[in-house]
JSON list of C-alpha atoms in Angstrom, two decimals:
[
{"chain": "A", "resi": 21, "resn": "UNK", "atom": "CA", "xyz": [-4.42, 5.09, -20.06]},
{"chain": "A", "resi": 22, "resn": "UNK", "atom": "CA", "xyz": [-7.71, 6.53, -21.15]},
{"chain": "A", "resi": 23, "resn": "UNK", "atom": "CA", "xyz": [-8.09, 9.59, -23.34]},
{"chain": "A", "resi": 24, "resn": "UNK", "atom": "CA", "xyz": [-11.83, 9.70, -22.75]},
{"chain": "A", "resi": 25, "resn": "UNK", "atom": "CA", "xyz": [-13.44, 10.99, -19.59]},
{"chain": "A", "resi": 26, "resn": "UNK", "atom": "CA", "xyz": [-15.61, 8.54, -17.64]},
{"chain": "A", "resi": 27, "resn": "UNK", "atom": "CA", "xyz": [-18.95, 9.76, -16.27]},
{"chain": "A", "resi": 28, "resn": "UNK", "atom": "CA", "xyz": [-19.10, 9.19, -12.50]},
{"chain": "A", "resi": 29, "resn": "UNK", "atom": "CA", "xyz": [-22.49, 10.63, -11.50]},
{"chain": "A", "resi": 30, "resn": "UNK", "atom": "CA", "xyz": [-24.53, 13.82, -11.38]},
{"chain": "A", "resi": 31, "resn": "UNK", "atom": "CA", "xyz": [-23.21, 16.39, -8.92]},
{"chain": "A", "resi": 32, "resn": "UNK", "atom": "CA", "xyz": [-26.53, 16.13, -7.07]},
{"chain": "A", "resi": 33, "resn": "UNK", "atom": "CA", "xyz": [-25.80, 12.44, -6.42]},
{"chain": "A", "resi": 34, "resn": "UNK", "atom": "CA", "xyz": [-22.45, 13.04, -4.68]},
{"chain": "A", "resi": 35, "resn": "UNK", "atom": "CA", "xyz": [-22.99, 15.50, -1.85]},
{"chain": "A", "resi": 36, "resn": "UNK", "atom": "CA", "xyz": [-20.24, 16.86, 0.44]},
{"chain": "A", "resi": 37, "resn": "UNK", "atom": "CA", "xyz": [-18.92, 14.04, 2.63]},
{"chain": "A", "resi": 38, "resn": "UNK", "atom": "CA", "xyz": [-20.00, 11.32, 0.21]},
{"chain": "A", "resi": 39, "resn": "UNK", "atom": "CA", "xyz": [-18.04, 8.96, -2.04]},
{"chain": "A", "resi": 40, "resn": "UNK", "atom": "CA", "xyz": [-18.60, 6.58, -4.92]},
{"chain": "A", "resi": 41, "resn": "UNK", "atom": "CA", "xyz": [-16.58, 4.29, -7.17]},
{"chain": "A", "resi": 42, "resn": "UNK", "atom": "CA", "xyz": [-16.29, 4.66, -10.94]},
{"chain": "A", "resi": 43, "resn": "UNK", "atom": "CA", "xyz": [-14.50, 2.41, -13.42]},
{"chain": "A", "resi": 44, "resn": "UNK", "atom": "CA", "xyz": [-12.19, 3.39, -16.25]},
{"chain": "A", "resi": 45, "resn": "UNK", "atom": "CA", "xyz": [-11.71, 0.07, -18.00]},
{"chain": "A", "resi": 46, "resn": "UNK", "atom": "CA", "xyz": [-10.17, -2.22, -15.37]},
{"chain": "A", "resi": 47, "resn": "UNK", "atom": "CA", "xyz": [-9.24, 0.65, -13.03]},
{"chain": "A", "resi": 48, "resn": "UNK", "atom": "CA", "xyz": [-11.53, 1.29, -10.04]},
{"chain": "A", "resi": 49, "resn": "UNK", "atom": "CA", "xyz": [-11.51, 4.97, -9.08]},
{"chain": "A", "resi": 50, "resn": "UNK", "atom": "CA", "xyz": [-12.68, 6.27, -5.73]},
{"chain": "A", "resi": 51, "resn": "UNK", "atom": "CA", "xyz": [-14.35, 9.66, -6.18]},
{"chain": "A", "resi": 52, "resn": "UNK", "atom": "CA", "xyz": [-15.13, 11.80, -3.14]},
{"chain": "A", "resi": 53, "resn": "UNK", "atom": "CA", "xyz": [-16.80, 15.12, -2.49]},
{"chain": "A", "resi": 54, "resn": "UNK", "atom": "CA", "xyz": [-14.80, 17.01, 0.09]},
{"chain": "A", "resi": 55, "resn": "UNK", "atom": "CA", "xyz": [-16.47, 20.27, 1.02]},
{"chain": "A", "resi": 56, "resn": "UNK", "atom": "CA", "xyz": [-17.85, 20.77, -2.50]},
{"chain": "A", "resi": 57, "resn": "UNK", "atom": "CA", "xyz": [-14.64, 19.83, -4.33]},
{"chain": "A", "resi": 58, "resn": "UNK", "atom": "CA", "xyz": [-14.26, 16.49, -6.07]},
{"chain": "A", "resi": 59, "resn": "UNK", "atom": "CA", "xyz": [-11.18, 14.27, -5.87]},
{"chain": "A", "resi": 60, "resn": "UNK", "atom": "CA", "xyz": [-10.37, 10.93, -7.48]},
{"chain": "A", "resi": 61, "resn": "UNK", "atom": "CA", "xyz": [-7.90, 8.29, -6.30]},
{"chain": "A", "resi": 62, "resn": "UNK", "atom": "CA", "xyz": [-7.19, 4.79, -7.47]},
{"chain": "A", "resi": 63, "resn": "UNK", "atom": "CA", "xyz": [-9.36, 2.55, -5.31]},
{"chain": "A", "resi": 64, "resn": "UNK", "atom": "CA", "xyz": [-6.33, 0.62, -4.12]},
{"chain": "A", "resi": 65, "resn": "UNK", "atom": "CA", "xyz": [-4.28, 1.04, -0.95]},
{"chain": "A", "resi": 66, "resn": "UNK", "atom": "CA", "xyz": [-0.60, 1.62, -1.76]},
{"chain": "A", "resi": 67, "resn": "UNK", "atom": "CA", "xyz": [0.43, -0.61, 1.16]},
{"chain": "A", "resi": 68, "resn": "UNK", "atom": "CA", "xyz": [-1.60, -3.65, 0.17]},
{"chain": "A", "resi": 69, "resn": "UNK", "atom": "CA", "xyz": [-3.78, -4.22, -2.88]},
{"chain": "A", "resi": 70, "resn": "UNK", "atom": "CA", "xyz": [-7.11, -3.62, -1.13]},
{"chain": "A", "resi": 71, "resn": "UNK", "atom": "CA", "xyz": [-10.09, -1.37, -1.94]},
{"chain": "A", "resi": 72, "resn": "UNK", "atom": "CA", "xyz": [-9.96, 1.97, -0.16]},
{"chain": "A", "resi": 73, "resn": "UNK", "atom": "CA", "xyz": [-13.69, 2.35, -0.80]},
{"chain": "A", "resi": 74, "resn": "UNK", "atom": "CA", "xyz": [-14.29, -0.44, 1.74]},
{"chain": "A", "resi": 75, "resn": "UNK", "atom": "CA", "xyz": [-12.83, 1.81, 4.44]},
{"chain": "A", "resi": 76, "resn": "UNK", "atom": "CA", "xyz": [-13.99, 4.91, 6.23]},
{"chain": "A", "resi": 77, "resn": "UNK", "atom": "CA", "xyz": [-14.08, 8.21, 4.35]},
{"chain": "A", "resi": 78, "resn": "UNK", "atom": "CA", "xyz": [-13.93, 11.13, 6.75]},
{"chain": "A", "resi": 79, "resn": "UNK", "atom": "CA", "xyz": [-15.59, 14.03, 4.96]},
{"chain": "A", "resi": 80, "resn": "UNK", "atom": "CA", "xyz": [-14.53, 16.46, 7.70]},
{"chain": "A", "resi": 81, "resn": "UNK", "atom": "CA", "xyz": [-10.83, 15.55, 7.67]},
{"chain": "A", "resi": 82, "resn": "UNK", "atom": "CA", "xyz": [-10.51, 14.71, 3.92]},
{"chain": "A", "resi": 83, "resn": "UNK", "atom": "CA", "xyz": [-9.12, 11.26, 4.68]},
{"chain": "A", "resi": 84, "resn": "UNK", "atom": "CA", "xyz": [-9.85, 7.72, 3.65]},
{"chain": "A", "resi": 85, "resn": "UNK", "atom": "CA", "xyz": [-8.71, 4.77, 5.77]},
{"chain": "A", "resi": 86, "resn": "UNK", "atom": "CA", "xyz": [-7.92, 1.29, 4.52]},
{"chain": "A", "resi": 87, "resn": "UNK", "atom": "CA", "xyz": [-9.79, -1.26, 6.62]},
{"chain": "A", "resi": 88, "resn": "UNK", "atom": "CA", "xyz": [-7.11, -3.90, 6.11]},
{"chain": "A", "resi": 89, "resn": "UNK", "atom": "CA", "xyz": [-4.29, -2.33, 8.17]},
{"chain": "A", "resi": 90, "resn": "UNK", "atom": "CA", "xyz": [-5.46, 1.19, 9.04]},
{"chain": "A", "resi": 91, "resn": "UNK", "atom": "CA", "xyz": [-3.38, 3.21, 6.58]},
{"chain": "A", "resi": 92, "resn": "UNK", "atom": "CA", "xyz": [-4.85, 6.69, 6.04]},
{"chain": "A", "resi": 93, "resn": "UNK", "atom": "CA", "xyz": [-4.57, 8.88, 2.96]},
{"chain": "A", "resi": 94, "resn": "UNK", "atom": "CA", "xyz": [-5.38, 12.50, 2.20]},
{"chain": "A", "resi": 95, "resn": "UNK", "atom": "CA", "xyz": [-8.04, 12.40, -0.54]},
{"chain": "A", "resi": 96, "resn": "UNK", "atom": "CA", "xyz": [-6.89, 15.74, -1.96]},
{"chain": "A", "resi": 97, "resn": "UNK", "atom": "CA", "xyz": [-3.47, 14.51, -3.06]},
{"chain": "A", "resi": 98, "resn": "UNK", "atom": "CA", "xyz": [-3.26, 10.81, -2.20]},
{"chain": "A", "resi": 99, "resn": "UNK", "atom": "CA", "xyz": [-0.40, 11.19, 0.27]},
{"chain": "A", "resi": 100, "resn": "UNK", "atom": "CA", "xyz": [-0.15, 8.67, 3.11]},
{"chain": "A", "resi": 101, "resn": "UNK", "atom": "CA", "xyz": [-0.78, 10.07, 6.57]},
{"chain": "A", "resi": 102, "resn": "UNK", "atom": "CA", "xyz": [0.35, 7.11, 8.69]},
{"chain": "A", "resi": 103, "resn": "UNK", "atom": "CA", "xyz": [2.00, 3.71, 8.61]},
{"chain": "A", "resi": 104, "resn": "UNK", "atom": "CA", "xyz": [1.89, 1.11, 7.26]},
{"chain": "A", "resi": 105, "resn": "UNK", "atom": "CA", "xyz": [1.56, 3.07, 3.99]},
{"chain": "A", "resi": 106, "resn": "UNK", "atom": "CA", "xyz": [4.56, 5.09, 2.83]},
{"chain": "A", "resi": 107, "resn": "UNK", "atom": "CA", "xyz": [3.71, 5.55, -0.85]},
{"chain": "A", "resi": 108, "resn": "UNK", "atom": "CA", "xyz": [0.91, 7.82, -2.10]},
{"chain": "A", "resi": 109, "resn": "UNK", "atom": "CA", "xyz": [-2.20, 6.52, -3.80]},
{"chain": "A", "resi": 110, "resn": "UNK", "atom": "CA", "xyz": [-2.47, 7.35, -7.50]},
{"chain": "A", "resi": 111, "resn": "UNK", "atom": "CA", "xyz": [-4.53, 10.50, -8.06]},
{"chain": "A", "resi": 112, "resn": "UNK", "atom": "CA", "xyz": [-6.65, 11.09, -11.16]},
{"chain": "A", "resi": 113, "resn": "UNK", "atom": "CA", "xyz": [-8.08, 14.26, -12.70]},
{"chain": "A", "resi": 114, "resn": "UNK", "atom": "CA", "xyz": [-11.67, 15.27, -12.08]},
{"chain": "A", "resi": 115, "resn": "UNK", "atom": "CA", "xyz": [-13.83, 17.70, -13.99]},
{"chain": "A", "resi": 116, "resn": "UNK", "atom": "CA", "xyz": [-17.33, 18.96, -13.39]},
{"chain": "A", "resi": 117, "resn": "UNK", "atom": "CA", "xyz": [-19.26, 19.63, -16.58]},
{"chain": "A", "resi": 118, "resn": "UNK", "atom": "CA", "xyz": [-22.94, 19.89, -17.47]},
{"chain": "A", "resi": 119, "resn": "UNK", "atom": "CA", "xyz": [-23.99, 18.95, -13.92]},
{"chain": "A", "resi": 120, "resn": "UNK", "atom": "CA", "xyz": [-21.88, 15.78, -13.92]},
{"chain": "A", "resi": 121, "resn": "UNK", "atom": "CA", "xyz": [-18.66, 14.58, -12.32]},
{"chain": "A", "resi": 122, "resn": "UNK", "atom": "CA", "xyz": [-16.09, 13.01, -14.67]},
{"chain": "A", "resi": 123, "resn": "UNK", "atom": "CA", "xyz": [-12.72, 11.33, -14.19]},
{"chain": "A", "resi": 124, "resn": "UNK", "atom": "CA", "xyz": [-10.22, 9.18, -16.07]},
{"chain": "A", "resi": 125, "resn": "UNK", "atom": "CA", "xyz": [-7.11, 7.06, -15.61]},
{"chain": "A", "resi": 126, "resn": "UNK", "atom": "CA", "xyz": [-4.55, 9.35, -17.23]},
{"chain": "A", "resi": 127, "resn": "UNK", "atom": "CA", "xyz": [-1.43, 7.27, -16.55]},
{"chain": "A", "resi": 128, "resn": "UNK", "atom": "CA", "xyz": [0.78, 6.80, -19.54]}
]
């Protein structure tokens, strides 16, 4: 768990429909801009330990798809939208401050 916020990028570097990956220690965090709002999920499919960032992010539908087996997740809350995933992806807080996007792994 991290108490400190991790700088992701400037808001101007993550436009609507785009994504990036930040790191909080050993935790990769997928950060997306969906329609001007920022969301952060652990960059790991809940079905199989594989990077969600390698898959397709649909900026119109707010979904990310794992390329390994096709599981889709809602980026706003991490919930699975289809098999083979049945567990949500861990969601992390995001804040926008001083023109930057910040996140952190806040698990206890």
